[in-house]
CSV table of C-alpha atoms in Angstrom, one decimal:
chain,number,residue,atom,x,y,z
E,1,UNK,CA,-3.8,21.5,-2.3
E,2,UNK,CA,-2.2,24.5,-0.1
E,3,UNK,CA,-2.6,24.4,3.2
E,4,UNK,CA,-1.6,27.6,4.7
E,5,UNK,CA,-5.2,28.0,5.7
E,6,UNK,CA,-5.8,26.0,8.5
E,7,UNK,CA,-3.0,27.3,10.1
E,8,UNK,CA,-4.8,28.8,13.3
E,9,UNK,CA,-6.3,24.8,13.6
E,10,UNK,CA,-2.4,24.5,14.8
E,11,UNK,CA,-1.8,27.6,17.2
E,12,UNK,CA,-3.7,25.9,19.9
E,13,UNK,CA,-3.6,22.5,21.7
E,14,UNK,CA,-6.8,20.4,21.4
E,15,UNK,CA,-9.0,19.0,21.7
E,16,UNK,CA,-11.1,20.3,18.9
E,17,UNK,CA,-14.8,20.3,17.1
E,18,UNK,CA,-14.7,19.9,13.3
E,19,UNK,CA,-18.5,20.1,12.1
E,20,UNK,CA,-18.9,19.1,8.7
E,21,UNK,CA,-22.1,20.9,7.5
E,22,UNK,CA,-24.2,20.5,3.9
E,23,UNK,CA,-27.0,23.2,2.6
E,24,UNK,CA,-28.7,22.9,-0.4
E,25,UNK,CA,-31.1,25.5,-2.1
E,26,UNK,CA,-33.1,28.2,0.1
E,27,UNK,CA,-36.5,27.1,1.2
E,28,UNK,CA,-39.0,27.7,3.1
E,29,UNK,CA,-38.8,25.7,5.9
E,30,UNK,CA,-34.8,25.9,5.9
E,31,UNK,CA,-34.3,28.1,9.2
E,32,UNK,CA,-36.2,24.9,11.4
E,33,UNK,CA,-34.1,22.7,9.5
E,34,UNK,CA,-30.9,25.0,10.1
E,35,UNK,CA,-32.1,24.9,13.8
E,36,UNK,CA,-32.7,20.9,14.1
E,37,UNK,CA,-29.0,20.1,12.2
E,38,UNK,CA,-27.6,22.7,15.1
E,39,UNK,CA,-29.6,20.8,17.7
E,40,UNK,CA,-28.1,17.1,15.9
E,41,UNK,CA,-24.5,18.1,15.8
E,42,UNK,CA,-24.2,20.0,18.7
E,43,UNK,CA,-26.0,17.4,21.0
E,44,UNK,CA,-23.3,15.0,19.3
E,45,UNK,CA,-20.9,16.5,20.2
E,46,UNK,CA,-21.7,17.1,23.5
E,47,UNK,CA,-21.8,12.5,23.5
E,48,UNK,CA,-18.1,12.5,22.4
E,49,UNK,CA,-17.6,14.5,25.4
E,50,UNK,CA,-17.5,18.2,24.1
E,51,UNK,CA,-17.5,21.1,26.0
E,52,UNK,CA,-20.9,22.8,26.7
E,53,UNK,CA,-19.2,26.5,25.2
E,54,UNK,CA,-18.0,25.0,22.3
E,55,UNK,CA,-21.0,22.5,22.2
E,56,UNK,CA,-23.2,25.8,22.2
E,57,UNK,CA,-20.5,27.7,19.3
E,58,UNK,CA,-20.7,25.0,17.2
E,59,UNK,CA,-24.8,24.8,17.4
E,60,UNK,CA,-25.0,28.9,16.6
E,61,UNK,CA,-22.5,28.5,14.6
E,62,UNK,CA,-24.9,25.7,12.4
E,63,UNK,CA,-28.2,28.2,13.1
E,64,UNK,CA,-26.1,30.5,10.8
E,65,UNK,CA,-25.6,29.2,8.1
E,66,UNK,CA,-29.3,29.2,6.8
E,67,UNK,CA,-28.4,33.7,5.9
E,68,UNK,CA,-24.5,31.9,3.7
E,69,UNK,CA,-24.8,32.0,0.0
E,70,UNK,CA,-22.7,29.4,-0.4
E,71,UNK,CA,-23.4,26.5,-2.4
E,72,UNK,CA,-22.7,23.4,-1.0
E,73,UNK,CA,-21.9,24.1,2.2
E,74,UNK,CA,-18.8,24.4,5.4
E,75,UNK,CA,-16.6,22.6,7.4
E,76,UNK,CA,-16.5,24.6,11.1
E,77,UNK,CA,-13.4,24.3,13.5
E,78,UNK,CA,-14.1,25.4,17.0
E,79,UNK,CA,-12.1,24.8,20.6
E,80,UNK,CA,-13.0,26.8,24.0
E,81,UNK,CA,-16.4,28.2,23.2
E,82,UNK,CA,-15.6,29.7,19.8
E,83,UNK,CA,-15.3,28.8,16.1
E,84,UNK,CA,-11.9,29.3,15.0
E,85,UNK,CA,-12.4,28.7,11.3
E,86,UNK,CA,-14.6,28.4,8.9
E,87,UNK,CA,-13.9,27.5,5.3
E,88,UNK,CA,-16.2,26.7,2.5
E,89,UNK,CA,-16.3,23.3,0.9
E,90,UNK,CA,-16.6,23.1,-3.3
E,91,UNK,CA,-19.0,19.9,-2.9
E,92,UNK,CA,-21.2,18.7,-0.3
E,93,UNK,CA,-20.1,16.2,2.6
E,94,UNK,CA,-22.5,13.0,2.2
E,95,UNK,CA,-24.2,13.2,5.5
E,96,UNK,CA,-23.1,15.9,8.4
E,97,UNK,CA,-20.3,14.9,11.1
E,98,UNK,CA,-19.7,15.6,13.9
E,99,UNK,CA,-16.9,15.1,16.0
E,100,UNK,CA,-14.8,15.8,19.3
E,101,UNK,CA,-10.7,14.4,19.1
E,102,UNK,CA,-7.6,16.1,20.6
E,103,UNK,CA,-6.9,17.1,16.5
E,104,UNK,CA,-9.0,18.5,14.1
E,105,UNK,CA,-10.1,16.2,12.2
E,106,UNK,CA,-9.3,18.2,9.3
E,107,UNK,CA,-8.1,15.5,6.3
E,108,UNK,CA,-11.8,15.6,4.6
E,109,UNK,CA,-11.5,18.7,3.4
E,110,UNK,CA,-9.5,17.4,0.3
E,111,UNK,CA,-12.6,15.7,-1.2
E,112,UNK,CA,-14.2,18.6,0.3
E,113,UNK,CA,-12.7,21.5,0.1
E,114,UNK,CA,-9.3,20.0,-1.5
E,115,UNK,CA,-8.4,20.8,-5.0
E,116,UNK,CA,-10.8,23.5,-6.7
E,117,UNK,CA,-9.6,24.8,-10.0
E,118,UNK,CA,-10.3,28.3,-10.8
E,119,UNK,CA,-10.7,29.0,-14.2
E,120,UNK,CA,-10.0,31.7,-17.0
E,121,UNK,CA,-12.7,31.4,-20.2
E,122,UNK,CA,-11.4,33.8,-22.8
E,123,UNK,CA,-13.7,33.4,-25.4
E,124,UNK,CA,-11.8,35.0,-28.7
E,125,UNK,CA,-12.5,35.2,-32.3
E,126,UNK,CA,-10.6,38.0,-34.8
E,127,UNK,CA,-11.0,40.8,-33.7
E,128,UNK,CA,-9.7,40.5,-29.9
E,129,UNK,CA,-11.4,38.2,-26.5
E,130,UNK,CA,-13.2,38.3,-23.7
E,131,UNK,CA,-12.3,36.6,-20.7
E,132,UNK,CA,-14.8,35.6,-17.1
E,133,UNK,CA,-13.7,33.9,-14.8
E,134,UNK,CA,-15.0,30.9,-13.5
E,135,UNK,CA,-15.1,28.6,-10.6
E,136,UNK,CA,-17.3,26.1,-8.1
E,137,UNK,CA,-19.7,29.4,-7.2
E,138,UNK,CA,-20.5,31.0,-10.7
E,139,UNK,CA,-18.5,33.4,-13.3
E,140,UNK,CA,-17.8,37.2,-13.0
E,141,UNK,CA,-16.4,39.4,-16.3
E,142,UNK,CA,-12.7,39.5,-16.0
E,143,UNK,CA,-12.0,41.9,-18.8
E,144,UNK,CA,-12.1,42.1,-22.4
E,145,UNK,CA,-8.6,42.3,-25.3
E,146,UNK,CA,-10.0,44.7,-28.7
E,147,UNK,CA,-6.9,44.3,-31.7
E,148,UNK,CA,-7.1,45.4,-34.7
E,149,UNK,CA,-10.1,45.8,-36.0
E,150,UNK,CA,-9.3,46.0,-40.3
E,151,UNK,CA,-9.8,44.1,-42.2
E,152,UNK,CA,-10.2,41.2,-40.3
E,153,UNK,CA,-12.4,39.1,-43.5
E,154,UNK,CA,-10.7,36.8,-46.3
E,155,UNK,CA,-11.8,38.3,-49.9
E,156,UNK,CA,-13.1,35.0,-52.1
E,157,UNK,CA,-11.1,35.7,-55.1
E,158,UNK,CA,-8.1,34.3,-56.0
E,159,UNK,CA,-6.8,37.3,-58.2
E,160,UNK,CA,-3.2,37.6,-57.7
E,161,UNK,CA,-3.9,41.4,-57.2
E,162,UNK,CA,-5.5,40.7,-53.8
E,163,UNK,CA,-2.6,38.9,-52.5
E,164,UNK,CA,-1.3,41.7,-51.0
E,165,UNK,CA,-5.2,42.4,-48.1
E,166,UNK,CA,-4.7,38.8,-47.7
E,167,UNK,CA,-1.3,38.8,-45.8
E,168,UNK,CA,-2.5,42.0,-44.4
E,169,UNK,CA,-5.5,40.2,-43.1
E,170,UNK,CA,-3.2,37.3,-42.3
E,171,UNK,CA,-0.8,40.0,-40.2
E,172,UNK,CA,-4.4,41.4,-38.2
E,173,UNK,CA,-4.6,38.1,-37.0
E,174,UNK,CA,-1.5,37.8,-36.1
E,175,UNK,CA,-1.3,39.8,-34.0
E,176,UNK,CA,-4.7,40.3,-32.5
E,177,UNK,CA,-4.2,36.4,-31.4
E,178,UNK,CA,-0.1,38.4,-29.6
E,179,UNK,CA,-2.4,40.5,-28.1
E,180,UNK,CA,-5.2,38.3,-26.2
E,181,UNK,CA,-3.0,35.6,-25.1
E,182,UNK,CA,-0.2,38.5,-24.0
E,183,UNK,CA,-3.4,39.8,-21.9
E,184,UNK,CA,-4.5,35.9,-20.9
E,185,UNK,CA,-1.0,35.7,-19.3
E,186,UNK,CA,-1.8,38.2,-17.7
E,187,UNK,CA,-5.3,37.3,-16.5
E,188,UNK,CA,-3.9,33.5,-15.4
E,189,UNK,CA,-1.2,35.2,-12.8
E,190,UNK,CA,-3.1,37.9,-11.5
E,191,UNK,CA,-5.9,36.2,-10.6
E,192,UNK,CA,-3.5,32.2,-9.7
E,193,UNK,CA,-6.1,30.3,-12.2
E,194,UNK,CA,-5.0,26.9,-12.6
E,195,UNK,CA,-6.2,26.8,-16.0
E,196,UNK,CA,-7.1,28.4,-19.4
E,197,UNK,CA,-10.5,27.6,-21.7
E,198,UNK,CA,-10.4,28.7,-25.1
E,199,UNK,CA,-13.6,28.5,-26.8
E,200,UNK,CA,-13.6,29.8,-29.9
E,201,UNK,CA,-13.1,28.3,-33.7
E,202,UNK,CA,-10.2,25.6,-34.3
E,203,UNK,CA,-8.0,28.0,-36.0
E,204,UNK,CA,-8.4,31.3,-33.8
E,205,UNK,CA,-8.1,29.2,-31.1
E,206,UNK,CA,-4.9,27.8,-31.8
E,207,UNK,CA,-3.5,31.1,-33.1
E,208,UNK,CA,-3.7,31.8,-28.9
E,209,UNK,CA,-2.0,29.1,-27.7
E,210,UNK,CA,0.6,28.9,-29.9
E,211,UNK,CA,1.7,32.4,-28.4
E,212,UNK,CA,1.1,31.7,-24.7
E,213,UNK,CA,4.4,31.3,-22.0
E,214,UNK,CA,5.7,27.8,-21.9
E,215,UNK,CA,4.9,27.5,-18.7
E,216,UNK,CA,1.2,27.9,-19.2
E,217,UNK,CA,0.6,25.6,-21.6
E,218,UNK,CA,-0.3,22.6,-19.4
E,219,UNK,CA,-3.3,24.3,-17.7
E,220,UNK,CA,-4.6,25.5,-21.6
E,221,UNK,CA,-7.5,23.4,-22.2
E,222,UNK,CA,-9.6,24.0,-26.3
E,223,UNK,CA,-13.8,24.3,-25.8
E,224,UNK,CA,-14.8,22.8,-29.5
E,225,UNK,CA,-17.8,25.4,-29.2
E,226,UNK,CA,-18.3,28.2,-31.3
E,227,UNK,CA,-17.7,32.4,-31.1
E,228,UNK,CA,-19.6,34.0,-29.5
E,229,UNK,CA,-21.3,31.7,-27.3
E,230,UNK,CA,-20.8,30.9,-23.5
E,231,UNK,CA,-19.1,28.0,-22.2
E,232,UNK,CA,-22.2,26.2,-19.5
E,233,UNK,CA,-21.5,25.6,-16.0
E,234,UNK,CA,-21.8,22.2,-16.9
E,235,UNK,CA,-18.6,21.6,-19.0
E,236,UNK,CA,-16.9,24.4,-17.5
E,237,UNK,CA,-17.2,22.2,-13.5
E,238,UNK,CA,-16.9,18.0,-16.7
E,239,UNK,CA,-13.3,20.8,-17.3
E,240,UNK,CA,-12.2,21.1,-14.0
E,241,UNK,CA,-12.9,17.6,-12.9
E,242,UNK,CA,-10.9,16.4,-15.0
E,243,UNK,CA,-8.0,18.5,-14.8
E,244,UNK,CA,-8.3,17.3,-10.8
E,245,UNK,CA,-8.2,13.6,-11.8
E,246,UNK,CA,-5.7,14.4,-13.9
E,247,UNK,CA,-3.5,17.0,-11.4
E,248,UNK,CA,-4.2,13.1,-8.9
E,249,UNK,CA,-2.7,10.6,-11.4
E,250,UNK,CA,0.1,11.9,-12.0
E,251,UNK,CA,1.4,12.3,-8.9
E,252,UNK,CA,0.9,8.9,-8.4
E,253,UNK,CA,2.7,8.2,-11.1
E,254,UNK,CA,4.9,10.4,-9.3
E,255,UNK,CA,4.2,8.7,-5.9
E,256,UNK,CA,4.5,5.1,-7.6
E,257,UNK,CA,8.4,6.1,-10.4
E,258,UNK,CA,9.3,6.7,-6.3
E,259,UNK,CA,8.7,4.0,-4.5
E,260,UNK,CA,12.6,2.1,-5.3
E,261,UNK,CA,15.8,2.9,-3.7
E,262,UNK,CA,18.1,5.7,-6.1
E,263,UNK,CA,21.6,5.5,-6.7
E,264,UNK,CA,22.2,6.5,-2.7
E,265,UNK,CA,20.1,3.8,-1.3
E,266,UNK,CA,17.1,6.5,-0.3
E,267,UNK,CA,14.0,5.9,-1.2
E,268,UNK,CA,11.9,9.4,-2.7
E,269,UNK,CA,8.6,6.9,-1.1
E,270,UNK,CA,6.9,5.8,1.0
E,271,UNK,CA,3.8,4.6,2.7
E,272,UNK,CA,3.4,2.5,5.6
E,273,UNK,CA,2.6,4.3,8.7
E,274,UNK,CA,6.1,4.1,10.3
E,275,UNK,CA,8.4,5.8,7.9
E,276,UNK,CA,5.6,8.2,7.0
E,277,UNK,CA,5.8,9.3,11.0
E,278,UNK,CA,9.6,9.6,10.1
E,279,UNK,CA,9.9,11.1,7.4
E,280,UNK,CA,6.8,14.3,8.8
E,281,UNK,CA,8.7,14.5,12.5
E,282,UNK,CA,11.8,14.9,10.4
E,283,UNK,CA,10.6,17.1,8.1
E,284,UNK,CA,10.9,15.3,4.7
E,285,UNK,CA,7.1,14.8,3.5
E,286,UNK,CA,7.2,17.4,0.5
E,287,UNK,CA,4.1,16.6,-0.2
E,288,UNK,CA,1.8,14.2,1.7
E,289,UNK,CA,-0.6,11.7,-0.3
E,290,UNK,CA,-4.4,10.7,0.9
E,291,UNK,CA,-6.6,8.3,0.0
E,292,UNK,CA,-9.7,8.2,1.9
E,293,UNK,CA,-11.2,5.1,2.0
E,294,UNK,CA,-7.4,3.2,2.7
E,295,UNK,CA,-7.2,1.4,5.9
E,296,UNK,CA,-4.3,3.1,7.6
E,297,UNK,CA,-6.2,6.8,7.7
E,298,UNK,CA,-8.0,5.6,10.8
E,299,UNK,CA,-5.3,4.1,12.2
E,300,UNK,CA,-4.6,4.8,15.0
E,301,UNK,CA,-1.0,7.2,16.1
E,302,UNK,CA,0.7,9.1,18.7
E,303,UNK,CA,0.7,13.2,19.0
E,304,UNK,CA,1.2,15.8,21.6
E,305,UNK,CA,0.9,19.0,21.4
E,306,UNK,CA,3.8,19.6,18.9
E,307,UNK,CA,3.2,18.2,15.1
E,308,UNK,CA,7.2,17.1,15.5
E,309,UNK,CA,5.6,14.8,19.1
E,310,UNK,CA,4.2,12.2,16.3
E,311,UNK,CA,4.9,8.3,17.3
E,312,UNK,CA,3.1,4.7,16.3
E,313,UNK,CA,4.1,3.6,19.3
E,314,UNK,CA,3.4,6.0,22.4
E,315,UNK,CA,6.2,4.8,24.4
E,316,UNK,CA,8.2,7.1,21.6
E,317,UNK,CA,7.3,9.4,22.2
E,318,UNK,CA,9.3,9.8,26.1
E,319,UNK,CA,12.4,10.5,23.5
E,320,UNK,CA,11.0,13.3,21.9
E,321,UNK,CA,10.1,15.0,25.1
E,322,UNK,CA,6.7,13.9,26.0
E,323,UNK,CA,5.9,12.5,28.9
E,324,UNK,CA,2.7,9.1,27.9
E,325,UNK,CA,0.5,11.1,30.2
E,326,UNK,CA,0.6,13.4,28.6
E,327,UNK,CA,-0.6,11.8,25.0
E,328,UNK,CA,-3.5,12.0,22.7
E,329,UNK,CA,-4.3,8.9,20.7
E,330,UNK,CA,-5.3,10.7,17.3
E,331,UNK,CA,-6.3,8.9,13.2
E,332,UNK,CA,-2.6,8.8,11.3
E,333,UNK,CA,-4.5,11.4,8.7
E,334,UNK,CA,-5.4,14.5,10.4
E,335,UNK,CA,-1.4,14.0,12.6
E,336,UNK,CA,0.1,14.1,9.2
E,337,UNK,CA,-1.6,16.3,8.2
E,338,UNK,CA,-0.9,19.0,11.4
E,339,UNK,CA,1.9,18.0,10.4
E,340,UNK,CA,2.0,19.2,6.5
E,341,UNK,CA,1.0,22.5,7.8
E,342,UNK,CA,4.0,23.2,10.4
E,343,UNK,CA,6.2,22.2,7.5
E,344,UNK,CA,4.1,24.3,4.3
E,345,UNK,CA,3.8,21.1,3.1
E,346,UNK,CA,1.2,19.7,0.5
E,347,UNK,CA,-1.5,17.2,0.1
E,348,UNK,CA,-3.6,16.2,-2.1
E,349,UNK,CA,-6.5,13.2,-1.8
E,350,UNK,CA,-5.9,10.7,-4.3
E,351,UNK,CA,-8.9,9.1,-5.5
E,352,UNK,CA,-8.9,7.3,-9.5
E,353,UNK,CA,-12.0,5.3,-11.2
E,354,UNK,CA,-11.7,1.6,-9.2
E,355,UNK,CA,-11.1,-0.2,-12.9
E,356,UNK,CA,-7.7,1.4,-12.9
E,357,UNK,CA,-5.1,-0.1,-12.0
E,358,UNK,CA,-3.8,2.2,-9.7
E,359,UNK,CA,-7.0,2.5,-7.2
E,360,UNK,CA,-5.7,1.0,-4.6
E,361,UNK,CA,-2.4,3.4,-4.5
E,362,UNK,CA,-1.1,4.4,-1.9
E,363,UNK,CA,-1.9,1.0,-0.5
E,364,UNK,CA,-2.5,1.6,3.5
E,365,UNK,CA,-4.7,5.1,2.5
E,366,UNK,CA,-1.5,7.4,2.6
E,367,UNK,CA,1.8,8.1,1.2
E,368,UNK,CA,4.3,10.9,0.8
E,369,UNK,CA,6.7,12.0,-1.7
E,370,UNK,CA,9.9,13.0,-0.1
E,371,UNK,CA,12.5,15.8,0.0
E,372,UNK,CA,16.3,14.7,1.0
E,373,UNK,CA,17.8,18.6,1.1
């Protein structure tokens, strides 16, 4: 997950209100339900010590969600009487939640607004293809390719006089597949699509895939639906979810392979909180891995206003130029996320299936792949 959109949360010091609110299908009582939710989360923030202006800003923002078209909900981050960021969620939160803390409670976003792959679905036939953009919020038309229209059908005869015609049909198919592949590559780049789903008969799908650039092949999924059929939302959701799981599994595999020292005695991955804090201070985190239920995620660390002011023990902050009385206790996952945002490192939620061999990796719930240059 690219964390660049979180930069506004770290341009000002805390404390911060962080609220996760689910939305549901419109009902006659929605306005009343939103009012109750707004009152509940603002009351919870006040109980935790939030100032009145910030509670009021959150209350108003939650009430206004009754006009929101987002199907799953929003996260709201507020300070000093103003909502600073309100990203939509790609999955509903398990419950409405409110936090008042020195740092934004951003870690749940890795699961709730994290990997949300954009797909280009290509409905391919012998004459060309039509494209559709699909994501968690639905789909929209993304154009079409019209190739050569004749000849596209073989004859049933085995007469040698038809051989020339059959070759022309083959040439038409190959020409159209190349045009579709070129257009699909352009569409992927324009849409920054994470996945390309090819729908159609076997031969047409394979012909397009074989002509795509090498860099896109690991993004391609083939759906065995006949030409002219529309891929159902549940099919797209399943393919997107499988893609996210595959990415997480690949990153865990990389992490496991990098934990041992290299020829120079340097480790390419760490998971102990003290090692993670040191790597964050030295800007060596290349990618942060978070397993939400891990015990180290909510372990307390000490932070200052600067992302580099991060320590396991409060007394360590003196060496970083911060007086102890200005240090604040924060969750380890949120503190490390702030450091990742500051250095441009991505983060990923890793939640393997419980029966998987790597279900408890990283062991404490936090890990990082490191960079040394």
